[in-house]
Amino acid sequence: MSILIFGYQVIILIVAFLFGQFPFFWNYEKKILRRLGILPAKQVRIAIFASGKGSNAGKIIEYFDKHLTVNVSLIVCNKPGAGVLNIAEQAGIKSLVIDKETFKKAGEFSQILKDQGITHIVLAGFLWKIPAGLIAAYQDKILNIHPALLPKFGGKGMFGEHVHAAVLAAGDKQSGITIHLVDEQYDHGKTIFQTAIDIHPDETPDSLAARIHVLEHEHFPAVIESWVS
Ligand code: GAR
């Protein structure tokens, strides 16, 4: 029986080759072989981009230290001295401090990432806009977390405490987190996950930021895990 199944797969590949469709069918076969455990599982290697203290990066590292479904391979940071760099060092994860010129040369920068085997990018409080070339090189493979319920309170300049101050100034009854794919507009790509909390009557931007962080730490790592799989 197994010889028949194996023979059938080989015939599919031969026919695909003859009709110039080999790459498509070989990719399909590889998926089957991985599922059967004949080929090793493709390794997911993420780079976390962060600009600040990196509490989300820390939680993601912690989670995948236990779960082993994702390899956190690189921390990319645009601010020398940012807290996230200490977190990377303590966890023994390589970090890269980038300058704007290198970052804007998206072709060169994405090659640096590809050379390190990076398969996915996670933005965890990263404040620079992602250049179109990098989005093209990692199509649907870049995830961002935003500390509000998009599409409200997103866009240029909407980060960290500015978001929470705007939510309170608008008198909204709820806020939350949005985890979404990254496209060429700020805070705009397809939403993967959203969850909300009620705003307390005596809420301040600081108290809301703290409660939103708890929500992010609780959900972000598991959302990343299901997204990559
Ligand atoms: C997080 O709250 C994240 O949602 C936000 O920056 C914070 C980073 O905190 N991102 C944005 O505002 C992006 N628009 P952390 O450095 O402690 O992870």
PDB file of C-alpha atoms and ligand atoms in Angstrom:
ATOM      1  CA  MET A   1       0.000   0.000   0.000  1.00  0.00           C
ATOM      2  CA  SER A   2       2.709   2.462   1.015  1.00  0.00           C
ATOM      3  CA  ILE A   3       4.618   1.629  -2.202  1.00  0.00           C
ATOM      4  CA  LEU A   4       1.490   2.560  -4.188  1.00  0.00           C
ATOM      5  CA  ILE A   5       1.093   5.877  -2.355  1.00  0.00           C
ATOM      6  CA  PHE A   6       4.784   6.653  -2.759  1.00  0.00           C
ATOM      7  CA  GLY A   7       4.681   5.684  -6.475  1.00  0.00           C
ATOM      8  CA  TYR A   8       1.660   7.911  -7.014  1.00  0.00           C
ATOM      9  CA  GLN A   9       3.505  10.922  -5.547  1.00  0.00           C
ATOM     10  CA  VAL A  10       6.515  10.231  -7.775  1.00  0.00           C
ATOM     11  CA  ILE A  11       4.270  10.003 -10.868  1.00  0.00           C
ATOM     12  CA  ILE A  12       2.652  13.340  -9.945  1.00  0.00           C
ATOM     13  CA  LEU A  13       6.103  14.925  -9.787  1.00  0.00           C
ATOM     14  CA  ILE A  14       7.182  13.430 -13.130  1.00  0.00           C
ATOM     15  CA  VAL A  15       3.979  14.636 -14.852  1.00  0.00           C
ATOM     16  CA  ALA A  16       4.347  18.054 -13.178  1.00  0.00           C
ATOM     17  CA  PHE A  17       7.924  18.244 -14.471  1.00  0.00           C
ATOM     18  CA  LEU A  18       6.829  17.391 -18.015  1.00  0.00           C
ATOM     19  CA  PHE A  19       4.169  20.137 -17.906  1.00  0.00           C
ATOM     20  CA  GLY A  20       6.546  22.719 -16.388  1.00  0.00           C
ATOM     21  CA  GLN A  21       4.696  22.681 -13.024  1.00  0.00           C
ATOM     22  CA  PHE A  22       7.373  20.989 -10.926  1.00  0.00           C
ATOM     23  CA  PRO A  23       8.033  23.817  -8.383  1.00  0.00           C
ATOM     24  CA  PHE A  24       4.330  24.126  -7.505  1.00  0.00           C
ATOM     25  CA  PHE A  25       3.812  20.374  -6.966  1.00  0.00           C
ATOM     26  CA  TRP A  26       7.163  19.889  -5.215  1.00  0.00           C
ATOM     27  CA  ASN A  27       6.196  22.551  -2.651  1.00  0.00           C
ATOM     28  CA  TYR A  28       2.939  20.700  -2.121  1.00  0.00           C
ATOM     29  CA  GLU A  29       4.748  17.364  -1.741  1.00  0.00           C
ATOM     30  CA  LYS A  30       7.189  18.883   0.731  1.00  0.00           C
ATOM     31  CA  LYS A  31       4.260  19.949   2.928  1.00  0.00           C
ATOM     32  CA  ILE A  32       2.944  16.381   2.909  1.00  0.00           C
ATOM     33  CA  LEU A  33       6.388  14.929   3.641  1.00  0.00           C
ATOM     34  CA  ARG A  34       6.811  17.368   6.555  1.00  0.00           C
ATOM     35  CA  ARG A  35       3.440  16.387   7.965  1.00  0.00           C
ATOM     36  CA  LEU A  36       4.397  12.722   7.738  1.00  0.00           C
ATOM     37  CA  GLY A  37       7.651  13.524   9.544  1.00  0.00           C
ATOM     38  CA  ILE A  38       9.746  12.346   6.559  1.00  0.00           C
ATOM     39  CA  LEU A  39      11.208  15.835   6.018  1.00  0.00           C
ATOM     40  CA  PRO A  40      12.126  17.920   9.094  1.00  0.00           C
ATOM     41  CA  ALA A  41       9.609  20.656   9.995  1.00  0.00           C
ATOM     42  CA  LYS A  42      10.424  24.034   8.470  1.00  0.00           C
ATOM     43  CA  GLN A  43      11.960  26.195  11.158  1.00  0.00           C
ATOM     44  CA  VAL A  44      10.184  29.417  11.949  1.00  0.00           C
ATOM     45  CA  ARG A  45      12.755  32.063  12.808  1.00  0.00           C
ATOM     46  CA  ILE A  46      11.375  35.405  13.885  1.00  0.00           C
ATOM     47  CA  ALA A  47      13.006  38.792  14.219  1.00  0.00           C
ATOM     48  CA  ILE A  48      11.365  41.070  16.781  1.00  0.00           C
ATOM     49  CA  PHE A  49      11.593  44.769  15.942  1.00  0.00           C
ATOM     50  CA  ALA A  50      11.249  47.051  18.977  1.00  0.00           C
ATOM     51  CA  SER A  51      12.139  50.631  19.877  1.00  0.00           C
ATOM     52  CA  GLY A  52      11.560  50.826  23.629  1.00  0.00           C
ATOM     53  CA  LYS A  53      11.690  48.910  26.858  1.00  0.00           C
ATOM     54  CA  GLY A  54      10.645  45.698  25.169  1.00  0.00           C
ATOM     55  CA  SER A  55       8.265  44.165  27.685  1.00  0.00           C
ATOM     56  CA  ASN A  56       6.392  42.458  24.831  1.00  0.00           C
ATOM     57  CA  ALA A  57       9.642  41.198  23.323  1.00  0.00           C
ATOM     58  CA  GLY A  58      10.533  39.769  26.761  1.00  0.00           C
ATOM     59  CA  LYS A  59       7.217  37.923  27.038  1.00  0.00           C
ATOM     60  CA  ILE A  60       7.548  36.528  23.506  1.00  0.00           C
ATOM     61  CA  ILE A  61      11.067  35.259  24.254  1.00  0.00           C
ATOM     62  CA  GLU A  62       9.876  33.708  27.531  1.00  0.00           C
ATOM     63  CA  TYR A  63       6.930  31.995  25.835  1.00  0.00           C
ATOM     64  CA  PHE A  64       8.962  30.449  23.008  1.00  0.00           C
ATOM     65  CA  ASP A  65      11.657  29.329  25.456  1.00  0.00           C
ATOM     66  CA  LYS A  66       8.980  26.993  26.776  1.00  0.00           C
ATOM     67  CA  HIS A  67       6.979  26.201  23.645  1.00  0.00           C
ATOM     68  CA  LEU A  68       9.829  25.756  21.138  1.00  0.00           C
ATOM     69  CA  THR A  69       7.484  26.209  18.153  1.00  0.00           C
ATOM     70  CA  VAL A  70       9.255  29.389  17.099  1.00  0.00           C
ATOM     71  CA  ASN A  71      12.881  30.381  17.255  1.00  0.00           C
ATOM     72  CA  VAL A  72      13.324  33.992  18.340  1.00  0.00           C
ATOM     73  CA  SER A  73      16.492  34.591  16.363  1.00  0.00           C
ATOM     74  CA  LEU A  74      17.060  38.326  16.265  1.00  0.00           C
ATOM     75  CA  ILE A  75      16.093  41.587  17.937  1.00  0.00           C
ATOM     76  CA  VAL A  76      16.168  44.637  15.684  1.00  0.00           C
ATOM     77  CA  CYS A  77      16.170  48.014  17.420  1.00  0.00           C
ATOM     78  CA  ASN A  78      16.462  51.579  16.148  1.00  0.00           C
ATOM     79  CA  LYS A  79      17.438  53.141  19.491  1.00  0.00           C
ATOM     80  CA  PRO A  80      20.883  52.547  20.985  1.00  0.00           C
ATOM     81  CA  GLY A  81      20.459  51.962  24.729  1.00  0.00           C
ATOM     82  CA  ALA A  82      16.802  50.860  24.523  1.00  0.00           C
ATOM     83  CA  GLY A  83      15.685  48.413  27.218  1.00  0.00           C
ATOM     84  CA  VAL A  84      14.882  45.741  24.655  1.00  0.00           C
ATOM     85  CA  LEU A  85      18.612  45.402  23.936  1.00  0.00           C
ATOM     86  CA  ASN A  86      19.242  44.357  27.574  1.00  0.00           C
ATOM     87  CA  ILE A  87      16.442  41.835  27.300  1.00  0.00           C
ATOM     88  CA  ALA A  88      18.078  40.388  24.171  1.00  0.00           C
ATOM     89  CA  GLU A  89      21.473  40.248  25.839  1.00  0.00           C
ATOM     90  CA  GLN A  90      20.133  38.526  28.947  1.00  0.00           C
ATOM     91  CA  ALA A  91      18.328  35.966  26.804  1.00  0.00           C
ATOM     92  CA  GLY A  92      21.429  35.388  24.673  1.00  0.00           C
ATOM     93  CA  ILE A  93      19.641  36.558  21.521  1.00  0.00           C
ATOM     94  CA  LYS A  94      21.524  38.392  18.823  1.00  0.00           C
ATOM     95  CA  SER A  95      20.546  42.040  18.362  1.00  0.00           C
ATOM     96  CA  LEU A  96      21.018  44.538  15.607  1.00  0.00           C
ATOM     97  CA  VAL A  97      20.853  48.307  16.093  1.00  0.00           C
ATOM     98  CA  ILE A  98      19.908  49.856  12.796  1.00  0.00           C
ATOM     99  CA  ASP A  99      20.272  53.349  11.416  1.00  0.00           C
ATOM    100  CA  LYS A 100      17.687  54.951   9.156  1.00  0.00           C
ATOM    101  CA  GLU A 101      19.848  54.817   6.027  1.00  0.00           C
ATOM    102  CA  THR A 102      20.343  51.040   6.210  1.00  0.00           C
ATOM    103  CA  PHE A 103      16.712  50.541   7.105  1.00  0.00           C
ATOM    104  CA  LYS A 104      15.474  52.557   4.131  1.00  0.00           C
ATOM    105  CA  LYS A 105      17.601  50.519   1.737  1.00  0.00           C
ATOM    106  CA  ALA A 106      14.986  47.820   2.087  1.00  0.00           C
ATOM    107  CA  GLY A 107      16.571  45.449  -0.443  1.00  0.00           C
ATOM    108  CA  GLU A 108      19.851  45.431   1.435  1.00  0.00           C
ATOM    109  CA  PHE A 109      18.188  45.222   4.830  1.00  0.00           C
ATOM    110  CA  SER A 110      15.855  42.372   3.867  1.00  0.00           C
ATOM    111  CA  GLN A 111      18.906  40.514   2.537  1.00  0.00           C
ATOM    112  CA  ILE A 112      20.530  40.866   5.985  1.00  0.00           C
ATOM    113  CA  LEU A 113      17.420  39.266   7.492  1.00  0.00           C
ATOM    114  CA  LYS A 114      17.195  36.521   4.852  1.00  0.00           C
ATOM    115  CA  ASP A 115      20.907  35.728   5.360  1.00  0.00           C
ATOM    116  CA  GLN A 116      20.071  35.020   8.998  1.00  0.00           C
ATOM    117  CA  GLY A 117      17.227  32.737   7.985  1.00  0.00           C
ATOM    118  CA  ILE A 118      14.510  35.070   9.298  1.00  0.00           C
ATOM    119  CA  THR A 119      11.119  33.794   8.102  1.00  0.00           C
ATOM    120  CA  HIS A 120       8.784  36.196   9.960  1.00  0.00           C
ATOM    121  CA  ILE A 121       8.959  39.671  11.502  1.00  0.00           C
ATOM    122  CA  VAL A 122       7.113  40.761  14.636  1.00  0.00           C
ATOM    123  CA  LEU A 123       6.779  44.451  15.464  1.00  0.00           C
ATOM    124  CA  ALA A 124       6.507  44.930  19.220  1.00  0.00           C
ATOM    125  CA  GLY A 125       6.530  48.666  19.831  1.00  0.00           C
ATOM    126  CA  PHE A 126       8.614  49.517  16.772  1.00  0.00           C
ATOM    127  CA  LEU A 127       8.179  53.138  15.791  1.00  0.00           C
ATOM    128  CA  TRP A 128       9.583  53.433  12.279  1.00  0.00           C
ATOM    129  CA  LYS A 129       7.389  52.920   9.247  1.00  0.00           C
ATOM    130  CA  ILE A 130       8.267  49.685   7.449  1.00  0.00           C
ATOM    131  CA  PRO A 131       9.564  50.435   3.923  1.00  0.00           C
ATOM    132  CA  ALA A 132       7.610  49.026   0.979  1.00  0.00           C
ATOM    133  CA  GLY A 133      10.576  46.894  -0.133  1.00  0.00           C
ATOM    134  CA  LEU A 134      10.687  45.084   3.196  1.00  0.00           C
ATOM    135  CA  ILE A 135       6.928  44.491   3.110  1.00  0.00           C
ATOM    136  CA  ALA A 136       7.317  43.023  -0.387  1.00  0.00           C
ATOM    137  CA  ALA A 137      10.198  40.786   0.735  1.00  0.00           C
ATOM    138  CA  TYR A 138       8.131  39.553   3.710  1.00  0.00           C
ATOM    139  CA  GLN A 139       4.631  39.605   2.178  1.00  0.00           C
ATOM    140  CA  ASP A 140       2.047  38.725   4.884  1.00  0.00           C
ATOM    141  CA  LYS A 141       4.918  37.735   7.166  1.00  0.00           C
ATOM    142  CA  ILE A 142       5.058  40.913   9.256  1.00  0.00           C
ATOM    143  CA  LEU A 143       2.821  41.241  12.308  1.00  0.00           C
ATOM    144  CA  ASN A 144       2.271  44.349  14.435  1.00  0.00           C
ATOM    145  CA  ILE A 145       0.640  44.953  17.787  1.00  0.00           C
ATOM    146  CA  HIS A 146      -1.240  48.190  18.370  1.00  0.00           C
ATOM    147  CA  PRO A 147      -2.473  49.299  21.823  1.00  0.00           C
ATOM    148  CA  ALA A 148      -6.031  50.262  20.758  1.00  0.00           C
ATOM    149  CA  LEU A 149      -9.017  48.972  18.839  1.00  0.00           C
ATOM    150  CA  LEU A 150      -8.109  49.732  15.213  1.00  0.00           C
ATOM    151  CA  PRO A 151      -9.256  51.283  12.935  1.00  0.00           C
ATOM    152  CA  LYS A 152      -9.752  53.863  15.701  1.00  0.00           C
ATOM    153  CA  PHE A 153      -6.698  55.594  17.174  1.00  0.00           C
ATOM    154  CA  GLY A 154      -4.187  54.392  14.605  1.00  0.00           C
ATOM    155  CA  GLY A 155      -1.955  56.129  12.091  1.00  0.00           C
ATOM    156  CA  LYS A 156       1.132  58.300  12.122  1.00  0.00           C
ATOM    157  CA  GLY A 157       2.116  59.530  15.587  1.00  0.00           C
ATOM    158  CA  MET A 158      -0.267  57.103  17.288  1.00  0.00           C
ATOM    159  CA  PHE A 159       1.973  55.106  19.565  1.00  0.00           C
ATOM    160  CA  GLY A 160       2.267  54.346  23.264  1.00  0.00           C
ATOM    161  CA  GLU A 161       0.882  57.013  25.592  1.00  0.00           C
ATOM    162  CA  HIS A 162      -0.429  59.175  22.710  1.00  0.00           C
ATOM    163  CA  VAL A 163      -2.873  56.407  21.858  1.00  0.00           C
ATOM    164  CA  HIS A 164      -4.160  56.069  25.428  1.00  0.00           C
ATOM    165  CA  ALA A 165      -4.505  59.843  25.862  1.00  0.00           C
ATOM    166  CA  ALA A 166      -6.509  60.023  22.604  1.00  0.00           C
ATOM    167  CA  VAL A 167      -8.808  57.166  23.671  1.00  0.00           C
ATOM    168  CA  LEU A 168      -9.583  58.895  26.988  1.00  0.00           C
ATOM    169  CA  ALA A 169     -10.004  62.308  25.341  1.00  0.00           C
ATOM    170  CA  ALA A 170     -12.552  60.770  22.959  1.00  0.00           C
ATOM    171  CA  GLY A 171     -14.545  59.486  25.948  1.00  0.00           C
ATOM    172  CA  ASP A 172     -14.600  55.893  24.656  1.00  0.00           C
ATOM    173  CA  LYS A 173     -16.003  53.271  26.984  1.00  0.00           C
ATOM    174  CA  GLN A 174     -13.598  50.554  25.823  1.00  0.00           C
ATOM    175  CA  SER A 175     -10.080  50.146  24.558  1.00  0.00           C
ATOM    176  CA  GLY A 176      -8.022  47.083  23.727  1.00  0.00           C
ATOM    177  CA  ILE A 177      -5.369  45.632  21.487  1.00  0.00           C
ATOM    178  CA  THR A 178      -5.195  44.864  17.784  1.00  0.00           C
ATOM    179  CA  ILE A 179      -2.744  42.430  16.229  1.00  0.00           C
ATOM    180  CA  HIS A 180      -2.594  42.856  12.462  1.00  0.00           C
ATOM    181  CA  LEU A 181      -0.589  42.186   9.333  1.00  0.00           C
ATOM    182  CA  VAL A 182       1.549  45.064   8.172  1.00  0.00           C
ATOM    183  CA  ASP A 183       0.900  46.766   4.867  1.00  0.00           C
ATOM    184  CA  GLU A 184       2.130  50.036   3.429  1.00  0.00           C
ATOM    185  CA  GLN A 185      -0.127  52.235   5.582  1.00  0.00           C
ATOM    186  CA  TYR A 186       0.340  52.811   9.305  1.00  0.00           C
ATOM    187  CA  ASP A 187      -1.776  50.479  11.469  1.00  0.00           C
ATOM    188  CA  HIS A 188      -3.818  49.310   8.516  1.00  0.00           C
ATOM    189  CA  GLY A 189      -3.265  45.644   7.456  1.00  0.00           C
ATOM    190  CA  LYS A 190      -5.645  42.744   8.012  1.00  0.00           C
ATOM    191  CA  THR A 191      -6.649  42.230  11.644  1.00  0.00           C
ATOM    192  CA  ILE A 192      -5.654  38.844  13.050  1.00  0.00           C
ATOM    193  CA  PHE A 193      -6.781  39.353  16.638  1.00  0.00           C
ATOM    194  CA  GLN A 194      -8.571  41.943  18.736  1.00  0.00           C
ATOM    195  CA  THR A 195      -9.744  42.018  22.316  1.00  0.00           C
ATOM    196  CA  ALA A 196     -11.223  44.787  24.469  1.00  0.00           C
ATOM    197  CA  ILE A 197     -11.419  45.937  28.087  1.00  0.00           C
ATOM    198  CA  ASP A 198     -13.770  48.418  29.740  1.00  0.00           C
ATOM    199  CA  ILE A 199     -12.316  51.790  30.633  1.00  0.00           C
ATOM    200  CA  HIS A 200     -12.605  52.652  34.339  1.00  0.00           C
ATOM    201  CA  PRO A 201     -14.274  55.952  35.344  1.00  0.00           C
ATOM    202  CA  ASP A 202     -11.024  57.194  36.992  1.00  0.00           C
ATOM    203  CA  GLU A 203      -8.736  55.898  34.196  1.00  0.00           C
ATOM    204  CA  THR A 204      -5.565  57.836  33.337  1.00  0.00           C
ATOM    205  CA  PRO A 205      -3.322  57.310  30.286  1.00  0.00           C
ATOM    206  CA  ASP A 206      -0.806  55.587  32.589  1.00  0.00           C
ATOM    207  CA  SER A 207      -3.306  53.240  34.191  1.00  0.00           C
ATOM    208  CA  LEU A 208      -4.758  52.378  30.780  1.00  0.00           C
ATOM    209  CA  ALA A 209      -1.250  51.760  29.375  1.00  0.00           C
ATOM    210  CA  ALA A 210      -0.515  49.363  32.224  1.00  0.00           C
ATOM    211  CA  ARG A 211      -3.771  47.439  31.735  1.00  0.00           C
ATOM    212  CA  ILE A 212      -3.240  47.283  27.961  1.00  0.00           C
ATOM    213  CA  HIS A 213       0.269  45.925  28.499  1.00  0.00           C
ATOM    214  CA  VAL A 214      -1.168  43.098  30.613  1.00  0.00           C
ATOM    215  CA  LEU A 215      -3.531  42.271  27.752  1.00  0.00           C
ATOM    216  CA  GLU A 216      -0.687  42.344  25.217  1.00  0.00           C
ATOM    217  CA  HIS A 217       1.527  40.069  27.305  1.00  0.00           C
ATOM    218  CA  GLU A 218      -1.332  37.638  27.772  1.00  0.00           C
ATOM    219  CA  HIS A 219      -2.240  37.294  24.084  1.00  0.00           C
ATOM    220  CA  PHE A 220       0.589  38.335  21.768  1.00  0.00           C
ATOM    221  CA  PRO A 221       2.860  35.250  22.039  1.00  0.00           C
ATOM    222  CA  ALA A 222       0.019  32.760  21.468  1.00  0.00           C
ATOM    223  CA  VAL A 223      -1.340  34.807  18.545  1.00  0.00           C
ATOM    224  CA  ILE A 224       2.141  34.762  16.973  1.00  0.00           C
ATOM    225  CA  GLU A 225       2.280  31.003  17.465  1.00  0.00           C
ATOM    226  CA  SER A 226      -1.005  30.366  15.685  1.00  0.00           C
ATOM    227  CA  TRP A 227      -0.198  32.907  12.948  1.00  0.00           C
ATOM    228  CA  VAL A 228       3.095  31.245  11.987  1.00  0.00           C
ATOM    229  CA  SER A 229       1.553  27.815  11.934  1.00  0.00           C
TER     230      SER A 229
HETATM  231  C1  GAR B   1       3.124  48.415  23.258  1.00  0.00           C
HETATM  232  O1  GAR B   1       2.048  48.821  24.046  1.00  0.00           O
HETATM  233  C2  GAR B   1       2.730  48.387  21.786  1.00  0.00           C
HETATM  234  O2  GAR B   1       1.385  48.045  21.591  1.00  0.00           O
HETATM  235  C3  GAR B   1       2.981  49.814  21.392  1.00  0.00           C
HETATM  236  O3  GAR B   1       4.189  50.143  22.023  1.00  0.00           O
HETATM  237  C4  GAR B   1       4.233  49.468  23.260  1.00  0.00           C
HETATM  238  C5  GAR B   1       5.608  48.846  23.431  1.00  0.00           C
HETATM  239  O4  GAR B   1       5.787  48.400  24.753  1.00  0.00           O
HETATM  240  N1  GAR B   1       3.039  49.945  19.979  1.00  0.00           N
HETATM  241  C6  GAR B   1       2.568  51.018  19.339  1.00  0.00           C
HETATM  242  O5  GAR B   1       2.082  51.967  19.912  1.00  0.00           O
HETATM  243  C7  GAR B   1       2.691  50.946  17.821  1.00  0.00           C
HETATM  244  N2  GAR B   1       1.829  51.897  17.206  1.00  0.00           N
HETATM  245  P1  GAR B   1       6.985  47.447  25.134  1.00  0.00           P
HETATM  246  O6  GAR B   1       8.260  48.106  24.613  1.00  0.00           O
HETATM  247  O7  GAR B   1       6.968  47.389  26.615  1.00  0.00           O
HETATM  248  O8  GAR B   1       6.738  46.118  24.505  1.00  0.00           O
END
